[in-house]
Amino acid sequence: MDEVIQVTHWLSSITPRKKAKLFFFTTHADTPSPMVGSNDVDTHEETQLPLATTVALHNFKNIDEFLKKKVNTFSCYSVIENEITKTDYEYLRFYSACKYLDVVPPFLDLEKISAIQNKFEMTDEERDYRLLLDSADLVLEKVCDSLKPAGVSQMWTALRKDRNLIRGVKTIDIIGFFVGPNPTGIKECLFFFIVRFLQKADKINRVNTNRLERLIAQCDETSSCEEGKTIDFIIDSLRFYPTELYPFGFCLIMCVIEGRDGAMQEIEKTMEISRHLGMITHTEKNPTKETIELVKKELMKPKYQFYSSFTCWFMSHGDSNSMVLADGETIEREWFLTSFPDISTFQLKPKVFFMVSCRGANKFSLKGDEFEGQSATCDYYDIGSAPIRNRMLDITDSVRDISYVQPMMDTLVAYSTILDHLSGRANTHGSIYVDRACVLMSENISRGRSLTEILEHLSQHMHEILQETMDEDRIVYKQACHYDSFFRKTLKLPYTRHPKEDVHSAPQ
């Protein structure tokens, strides 16, 4: 069959709503630029104009032409070895979006997908198409699905009132002031136009969604929300870090085994819970400073930008300022913690560090006969209330900026003990903190708990456990864990274990 006929037949089989979503996922806002093979043409018109004309004319002609052009580009594309291009990213995004929406063209060359994945040095686990989907876009898709056409129209009206934001934007004028997005798929096109417009204007990104939340908050709940949804529910969905689908993130486990009884148990437990949570995991036993530098260099590779989060377990001996490595050398804890969050592939994504080591020799000792022989080796303002909100300081858009981010933002560091104190362990099972943390995370899958909720529960658990030193004094003591958070959103554990079975990926 002629390729033109195949493409036409393929497009005719896709519903308008799926076409709008395919366009949205394919024109992902954070595609790296400039890239090899990229020109200097402003992509704003390429991503905004088809959506604007579709809304204005109530037909999908321009989106169809965009998708045809993409298919033709991929058909003629020759994969260049050892050189990642902009087209490589676009090809992977297009394939994953088609797979997600169940509209994969039968004529799409999957061997090229495999060749591109080879260039990214993807493992078998990383060839799962779900890794290639952007979690932030999936959250925005759900927001769109929760709104009725009237709700999106109300968002559009509110946006048009911000004259400073829309001044001089031609695509805004194409759509007009009042829109009735009732034909199938037009609601999606208008919503995705609003989202991409705000992203291009540097008003929202995967973490900063306040400007979009404010537009949604201006909608009338009775006419704007789909059945069973509310304005609060929709806005709340934007206040979590986007970690949709599999994998939940990338997990790095570093564990010094030498001189640490039970260390292998620590590795097994952390590997098990990370996989149970749906993370792709890498383990480094007996790390040295050279190992750490090599891992940091590895994490800078382009493939890691597809991950939604980063988690690191570091388990070793230590003191108040440093951690002991396998070769006996030490590294400053602060140096370790500040060097990883600055890796560009994980910017604007949650980064969690579990630091499991002593931070000194002090103990919260318990004295008394009852402990002998016992051990287990400001006012609140509701900003959703209009009367109160009206009395608060008005922070205008002119004094807001989301372009520059302090490297430690979106990072959480969980410590097994407080400064200058011991971190207890059992002879056969290793760190008690690691054991309890893994148990609590495993128990709370499907309960909708956030990571910080679990860490607070973990703090309660740890401070109930009586431990005993292994020296001749046999002192009974308690351990207190804590965490420092620079999070700007809430990180929830997945509701269910992410399946790895029955995964349809490109041929190897």
XYZ file of C-alpha atoms in Angstrom:
508
model
C 0.000 0.000 0.000
C 1.248 3.494 -0.846
C 2.733 5.279 2.195
C 0.531 8.369 1.708
C -2.564 6.166 1.742
C -1.277 4.360 4.849
C -0.772 7.631 6.716
C -4.197 8.908 5.667
C -5.841 5.681 6.779
C -3.962 5.795 10.102
C -5.049 9.382 10.812
C -8.677 8.598 9.964
C -8.660 5.841 12.608
C -7.679 8.231 15.445
C -10.374 10.067 17.382
C -10.123 13.889 17.646
C -9.424 13.678 21.405
C -6.520 11.289 20.827
C -5.166 13.477 18.021
C -5.093 16.441 20.390
C -3.297 14.370 23.039
C -0.846 12.899 20.539
C 0.034 16.406 19.383
C 0.453 17.519 23.010
C 2.726 14.635 24.020
C 4.753 14.907 20.812
C 5.409 18.631 21.255
C 6.879 18.083 24.714
C 7.934 21.420 26.215
C 11.276 20.287 27.656
C 12.915 18.659 24.631
C 16.622 19.588 24.913
C 17.672 22.430 22.662
C 19.845 23.212 20.867
C 20.557 19.666 19.749
C 22.497 18.140 16.885
C 20.417 18.551 13.756
C 18.363 21.366 15.275
C 17.983 24.713 13.555
C 17.303 28.104 15.099
C 13.680 28.321 13.970
C 11.396 29.370 16.830
C 9.288 26.313 17.706
C 6.626 28.481 19.353
C 4.608 28.791 16.148
C 5.092 25.116 15.324
C 3.547 24.017 18.623
C 0.991 26.785 19.130
C -0.373 27.569 15.671
C -1.920 24.137 14.905
C -3.716 24.166 18.264
C -4.909 27.753 17.786
C -6.284 27.182 14.288
C -7.944 23.924 15.311
C -9.797 25.729 18.098
C -10.699 28.688 15.874
C -11.838 26.686 12.818
C -13.167 23.589 14.624
C -11.276 21.226 12.347
C -8.089 19.189 12.729
C -6.557 19.905 9.321
C -3.397 21.571 10.683
C -2.854 18.963 13.394
C -3.256 16.245 10.770
C -0.655 18.010 8.620
C 1.686 18.266 11.615
C 1.388 14.541 12.367
C 1.860 13.650 8.674
C 5.019 15.745 8.610
C 6.332 13.964 11.714
C 5.660 10.542 10.230
C 7.347 11.514 6.958
C 10.365 12.901 8.836
C 10.754 9.682 10.787
C 10.291 7.606 7.633
C 13.206 9.375 5.936
C 15.357 9.652 9.044
C 18.663 7.789 9.142
C 19.865 7.027 12.650
C 23.363 8.450 13.124
C 25.559 6.326 15.355
C 26.980 7.814 18.559
C 25.343 11.198 18.044
C 22.048 12.035 19.766
C 19.928 14.446 17.741
C 16.736 16.390 18.326
C 14.970 13.972 15.980
C 16.034 11.082 18.222
C 14.167 12.672 21.141
C 11.148 13.452 18.963
C 11.044 9.916 17.567
C 11.082 8.368 21.070
C 8.439 10.817 22.336
C 6.219 10.144 19.326
C 6.527 6.377 19.674
C 5.812 6.389 23.423
C 2.799 8.689 22.948
C 1.393 6.453 20.213
C 1.939 3.405 22.404
C 0.259 5.076 25.399
C -2.760 6.144 23.307
C -2.869 2.794 21.475
C -2.495 4.412 18.040
C 0.903 3.104 16.910
C 1.131 3.389 13.102
C 1.524 -0.116 11.630
C 4.168 1.264 9.285
C 6.337 2.845 12.012
C 9.897 1.478 11.838
C 10.454 -0.038 15.277
C 13.995 -1.055 14.346
C 14.851 2.641 14.295
C 13.402 2.973 17.802
C 15.718 0.204 18.951
C 18.705 1.855 17.232
C 17.948 5.169 18.955
C 17.612 3.412 22.321
C 21.044 1.900 21.680
C 22.455 5.411 21.238
C 21.008 6.374 24.606
C 22.678 3.246 26.081
C 19.352 2.044 27.464
C 19.221 -1.240 29.351
C 16.454 -3.786 28.798
C 14.471 -2.276 31.692
C 14.823 1.217 30.228
C 13.349 0.180 26.878
C 9.878 0.202 28.413
C 7.902 2.818 26.451
C 6.471 4.221 29.694
C 9.901 5.578 30.660
C 9.799 7.831 27.608
C 6.500 9.494 28.556
C 6.780 12.750 30.462
C 5.026 12.419 33.825
C 4.235 16.137 33.991
C 2.353 15.905 30.675
C 0.413 12.892 31.956
C -0.702 14.867 35.019
C -1.838 17.725 32.782
C -3.748 15.248 30.624
C -5.656 14.090 33.732
C -6.421 17.691 34.657
C -7.843 18.224 31.191
C -9.951 15.064 31.459
C -11.370 16.342 34.772
C -12.658 19.563 33.205
C -15.741 20.071 31.085
C -15.561 22.228 27.931
C -17.159 25.065 29.905
C -14.358 24.888 32.466
C -11.632 25.220 29.839
C -13.566 28.122 28.272
C -13.619 29.852 31.650
C -9.864 29.338 31.985
C -9.409 30.887 28.551
C -11.523 33.913 29.468
C -9.476 34.415 32.643
C -6.219 34.154 30.678
C -7.396 36.728 28.103
C -7.955 39.247 30.878
C -4.231 39.258 31.674
C -3.247 41.849 29.060
C 0.413 41.983 30.077
C 0.758 38.246 29.495
C -0.986 38.022 26.102
C 0.127 41.318 24.546
C 1.522 40.834 21.038
C 0.854 37.069 20.850
C -0.669 36.378 17.426
C -1.940 32.896 18.243
C -4.033 34.333 21.076
C -5.841 36.614 18.606
C -6.465 33.723 16.203
C -8.578 31.946 18.820
C -10.478 35.066 19.858
C -11.935 36.094 23.198
C -14.920 33.829 23.723
C -14.638 30.136 22.861
C -17.216 27.373 22.971
C -15.079 24.213 22.739
C -17.943 21.761 22.381
C -16.992 19.660 19.325
C -15.053 16.560 20.336
C -11.359 17.254 20.800
C -11.609 21.057 20.776
C -11.630 21.236 24.587
C -8.362 19.306 24.671
C -6.782 21.545 22.006
C -7.690 24.711 23.919
C -6.466 23.346 27.251
C -3.174 22.149 25.736
C -2.755 25.523 24.016
C -3.109 27.276 27.396
C -0.565 24.915 28.979
C 2.042 25.220 26.223
C 1.539 28.988 26.085
C 2.207 29.337 29.828
C 5.245 27.058 29.545
C 6.704 29.055 26.643
C 6.077 32.272 28.592
C 8.045 30.833 31.567
C 4.987 31.007 33.804
C 4.726 27.296 34.607
C 6.933 24.198 34.478
C 6.800 20.694 35.962
C 7.199 22.088 39.505
C 5.840 25.635 39.324
C 2.150 25.340 38.433
C 0.731 28.212 40.487
C -0.252 30.264 37.436
C -2.254 27.358 36.004
C -3.834 26.640 39.401
C -5.011 30.243 39.611
C -6.739 29.953 36.241
C -8.519 26.769 37.335
C -9.505 28.365 40.657
C -11.477 31.021 38.749
C -13.771 28.422 37.172
C -17.339 27.875 38.328
C -17.371 24.431 39.930
C -20.925 23.464 38.974
C -20.358 23.995 35.260
C -16.639 23.330 34.841
C -15.928 19.930 36.463
C -16.663 16.457 35.180
C -18.851 14.255 37.365
C -17.143 13.290 40.619
C -14.473 15.998 40.306
C -14.153 19.312 42.122
C -11.985 22.396 41.661
C -10.068 21.514 44.844
C -9.488 17.962 43.609
C -8.138 19.210 40.281
C -5.847 21.801 41.868
C -4.603 19.274 44.447
C -3.549 16.942 41.629
C -1.097 19.640 40.504
C 0.500 19.896 43.933
C 2.245 16.526 43.797
C 5.496 15.782 42.034
C 4.593 14.165 38.707
C 5.690 10.519 38.940
C 3.020 8.829 36.837
C 3.359 5.331 35.392
C 6.471 3.145 35.452
C 9.223 3.659 36.441
C 8.690 5.629 39.640
C 12.284 6.815 39.316
C 15.952 5.828 39.360
C 17.423 4.412 42.576
C 21.152 4.388 43.343
C 22.278 2.160 46.222
C 25.788 2.687 47.606
C 26.846 0.468 50.480
C 30.203 -0.052 52.189
C 30.371 -3.734 53.128
C 33.822 -3.916 54.690
C 33.626 -3.813 58.489
C 29.843 -3.454 58.558
C 27.953 -6.532 59.762
C 24.635 -7.051 57.986
C 25.548 -4.789 55.047
C 24.420 -7.350 52.463
C 21.024 -7.441 54.184
C 20.822 -3.650 53.778
C 21.464 -3.984 50.052
C 18.856 -6.718 49.661
C 16.198 -4.734 51.538
C 16.783 -1.461 49.692
C 16.858 -3.245 46.329
C 13.626 -5.061 47.135
C 11.714 -1.951 48.216
C 12.979 0.160 45.315
C 11.864 -2.472 42.819
C 8.585 -2.890 44.695
C 8.016 0.844 44.230
C 8.705 0.514 40.523
C 12.203 2.021 40.430
C 15.014 1.007 38.131
C 17.926 0.274 40.455
C 21.719 0.373 40.302
C 23.928 -0.893 43.155
C 27.527 0.041 43.991
C 29.146 -2.141 46.643
C 32.153 -0.748 48.515
C 32.175 2.660 46.789
C 35.289 4.833 46.667
C 35.589 8.482 45.713
C 36.473 7.400 42.180
C 33.289 5.301 42.101
C 31.203 8.288 43.151
C 32.718 10.493 40.442
C 32.030 7.817 37.802
C 28.419 7.483 38.972
C 27.926 11.262 38.800
C 29.318 11.256 35.259
C 26.982 8.385 34.341
C 23.932 10.246 35.670
C 24.665 13.159 33.352
C 23.951 11.001 30.291
C 20.867 12.067 28.274
C 18.809 8.956 29.062
C 18.423 9.973 32.715
C 16.316 12.991 31.780
C 13.473 10.533 31.087
C 13.305 9.544 34.772
C 10.747 11.248 37.047
C 12.724 11.087 40.311
C 16.074 10.139 41.853
C 16.654 8.233 45.105
C 20.001 7.431 46.705
C 20.756 5.168 49.660
C 24.261 5.696 51.075
C 25.233 3.280 53.847
C 28.609 3.396 55.610
C 30.402 4.290 58.831
C 30.709 7.994 59.538
C 31.158 10.857 61.978
C 29.626 14.317 62.357
C 30.945 15.645 59.037
C 32.125 12.750 56.893
C 31.469 9.211 55.682
C 34.005 6.387 55.468
C 34.479 4.758 52.062
C 35.554 1.205 51.278
C 39.253 2.114 50.917
C 39.320 3.859 54.298
C 39.222 7.342 52.754
C 36.513 9.765 53.867
C 34.293 12.218 52.020
C 32.491 15.200 53.419
C 28.783 14.474 53.743
C 27.949 18.027 52.681
C 30.056 17.686 49.515
C 28.227 14.496 48.588
C 24.789 15.997 49.170
C 25.438 19.207 47.232
C 27.129 17.603 44.234
C 24.313 15.233 43.214
C 21.312 17.635 43.211
C 23.123 19.881 40.708
C 23.036 17.193 37.989
C 21.022 18.713 35.130
C 19.160 15.527 34.150
C 17.260 15.593 37.444
C 16.530 19.315 37.727
C 12.924 20.135 38.708
C 12.490 16.516 39.823
C 12.358 15.123 43.373
C 15.692 13.872 44.694
C 15.716 11.829 47.908
C 18.845 10.868 49.861
C 18.850 8.302 52.666
C 22.077 8.883 54.583
C 22.655 5.859 56.815
C 25.739 6.242 59.002
C 26.802 7.384 62.440
C 27.173 11.147 62.803
C 29.125 10.968 66.035
C 29.469 8.822 69.155
C 26.876 10.375 71.444
C 23.943 8.313 72.671
C 20.595 9.189 74.198
C 21.209 6.781 77.057
C 18.420 5.311 79.161
C 19.259 4.529 82.791
C 17.297 2.549 85.345
C 16.531 -1.040 86.256
C 13.538 -1.179 83.924
C 15.817 -0.854 80.891
C 18.347 -3.527 81.787
C 18.412 -6.397 79.338
C 16.061 -4.643 76.915
C 17.143 -3.783 73.398
C 16.408 -4.428 69.760
C 20.115 -4.121 68.749
C 2.063 31.382 63.463
C -1.606 31.332 62.535
C -2.983 29.146 59.796
C -4.619 30.806 56.808
C -6.679 28.869 54.302
C -5.590 30.468 51.027
C -8.564 28.852 49.366
C -10.826 31.220 51.293
C -11.528 34.326 49.230
C -12.178 36.718 52.171
C -8.846 35.861 53.790
C -7.004 35.767 50.473
C -8.208 39.282 49.725
C -6.531 40.544 52.894
C -3.173 39.002 51.998
C -0.241 40.557 50.183
C -0.767 40.637 46.422
C 2.319 39.074 44.825
C 2.106 40.089 41.163
C 3.541 38.155 38.219
C 6.091 40.928 37.685
C 7.957 39.869 40.830
C 7.747 36.124 40.188
C 10.388 34.062 38.387
C 10.643 30.320 37.739
C 13.668 30.368 35.414
C 16.438 30.230 38.015
C 16.433 27.454 40.615
C 18.724 26.960 43.610
C 20.369 23.530 43.093
C 19.183 22.053 46.407
C 15.520 22.760 45.632
C 13.340 19.645 45.158
C 15.766 17.662 47.331
C 15.020 15.769 50.550
C 17.784 14.360 52.768
C 16.771 11.711 55.314
C 19.309 10.985 58.065
C 19.340 7.753 60.065
C 20.366 9.694 63.182
C 20.797 13.245 64.463
C 24.084 15.153 64.456
C 26.870 13.812 66.729
C 24.941 10.597 67.515
C 25.236 6.902 66.758
C 23.239 5.061 64.109
C 22.405 1.588 65.425
C 22.633 -1.718 63.621
C 21.979 -5.393 64.236
C 24.718 -7.980 63.741
C 22.872 -9.992 61.114
C 20.333 -7.549 59.648
C 22.403 -4.384 59.342
C 20.960 -0.921 59.906
C 17.755 -0.875 61.969
C 16.828 2.381 60.209
C 17.078 0.752 56.770
C 15.011 -2.210 57.951
C 12.174 -0.059 59.381
C 12.194 2.365 56.423
C 11.790 -0.468 53.923
C 9.021 -2.094 55.996
C 7.012 1.135 56.263
C 7.345 1.988 52.562
C 6.263 -1.511 51.609
C 3.234 -1.347 53.940
C 2.107 2.028 52.604
C 1.978 1.247 48.898
C -1.668 1.668 47.758
C -2.527 3.877 50.751
C -1.769 7.155 49.013
C 0.852 8.169 51.579
C 3.446 10.827 50.884
C 7.129 10.173 51.516
C 7.251 12.776 54.293
C 4.295 11.128 56.061
C 6.174 7.845 56.029
C 9.366 9.487 57.300
C 7.433 11.024 60.194
C 5.993 7.586 61.008
C 9.503 6.157 60.729
C 10.753 8.736 63.241
C 8.101 7.569 65.701
C 9.028 3.911 65.144
C 12.759 4.485 65.549
C 12.377 6.433 68.785
C 10.373 3.597 70.353
C 13.074 0.985 69.767
C 15.516 0.251 72.570
C 19.038 -0.457 71.306
C 22.174 -1.574 73.093
C 25.820 -0.791 72.399
C 27.998 -3.752 71.510
C 30.898 -2.756 73.754
C 31.505 -3.966 77.306
C 29.391 -1.150 78.790
C 26.216 -2.480 77.090
C 24.506 0.901 77.237
C 20.796 0.948 76.308
C 19.926 3.943 74.146
C 17.408 5.358 71.676
C 18.016 6.616 68.169
C 16.327 9.669 66.621
C 16.147 10.049 62.858
C 15.106 13.167 60.943
C 15.010 14.730 57.496
C 15.687 18.094 55.826
C 13.341 18.967 52.996
C 13.655 21.455 50.155
C 10.589 20.026 48.404
C 8.207 22.378 46.608
C 5.577 19.733 45.990
C 4.443 16.548 47.720
C 6.024 13.231 46.675
C 3.544 10.372 46.909
C 4.375 6.707 46.765
C 2.695 4.885 43.876
C -0.767 3.528 44.640
C 0.102 0.087 43.334
C 3.225 -1.808 42.578
C 4.328 -0.879 39.069
C 4.216 -4.030 36.932
C 7.203 -4.981 34.857
C 5.529 -7.940 33.223
C 3.867 -7.902 29.802
C 5.787 -4.803 28.750
C 5.647 -4.036 25.037
C 8.894 -2.362 24.058
C 10.689 -1.921 20.786
C 12.462 -5.018 19.447
C 15.965 -5.533 20.700
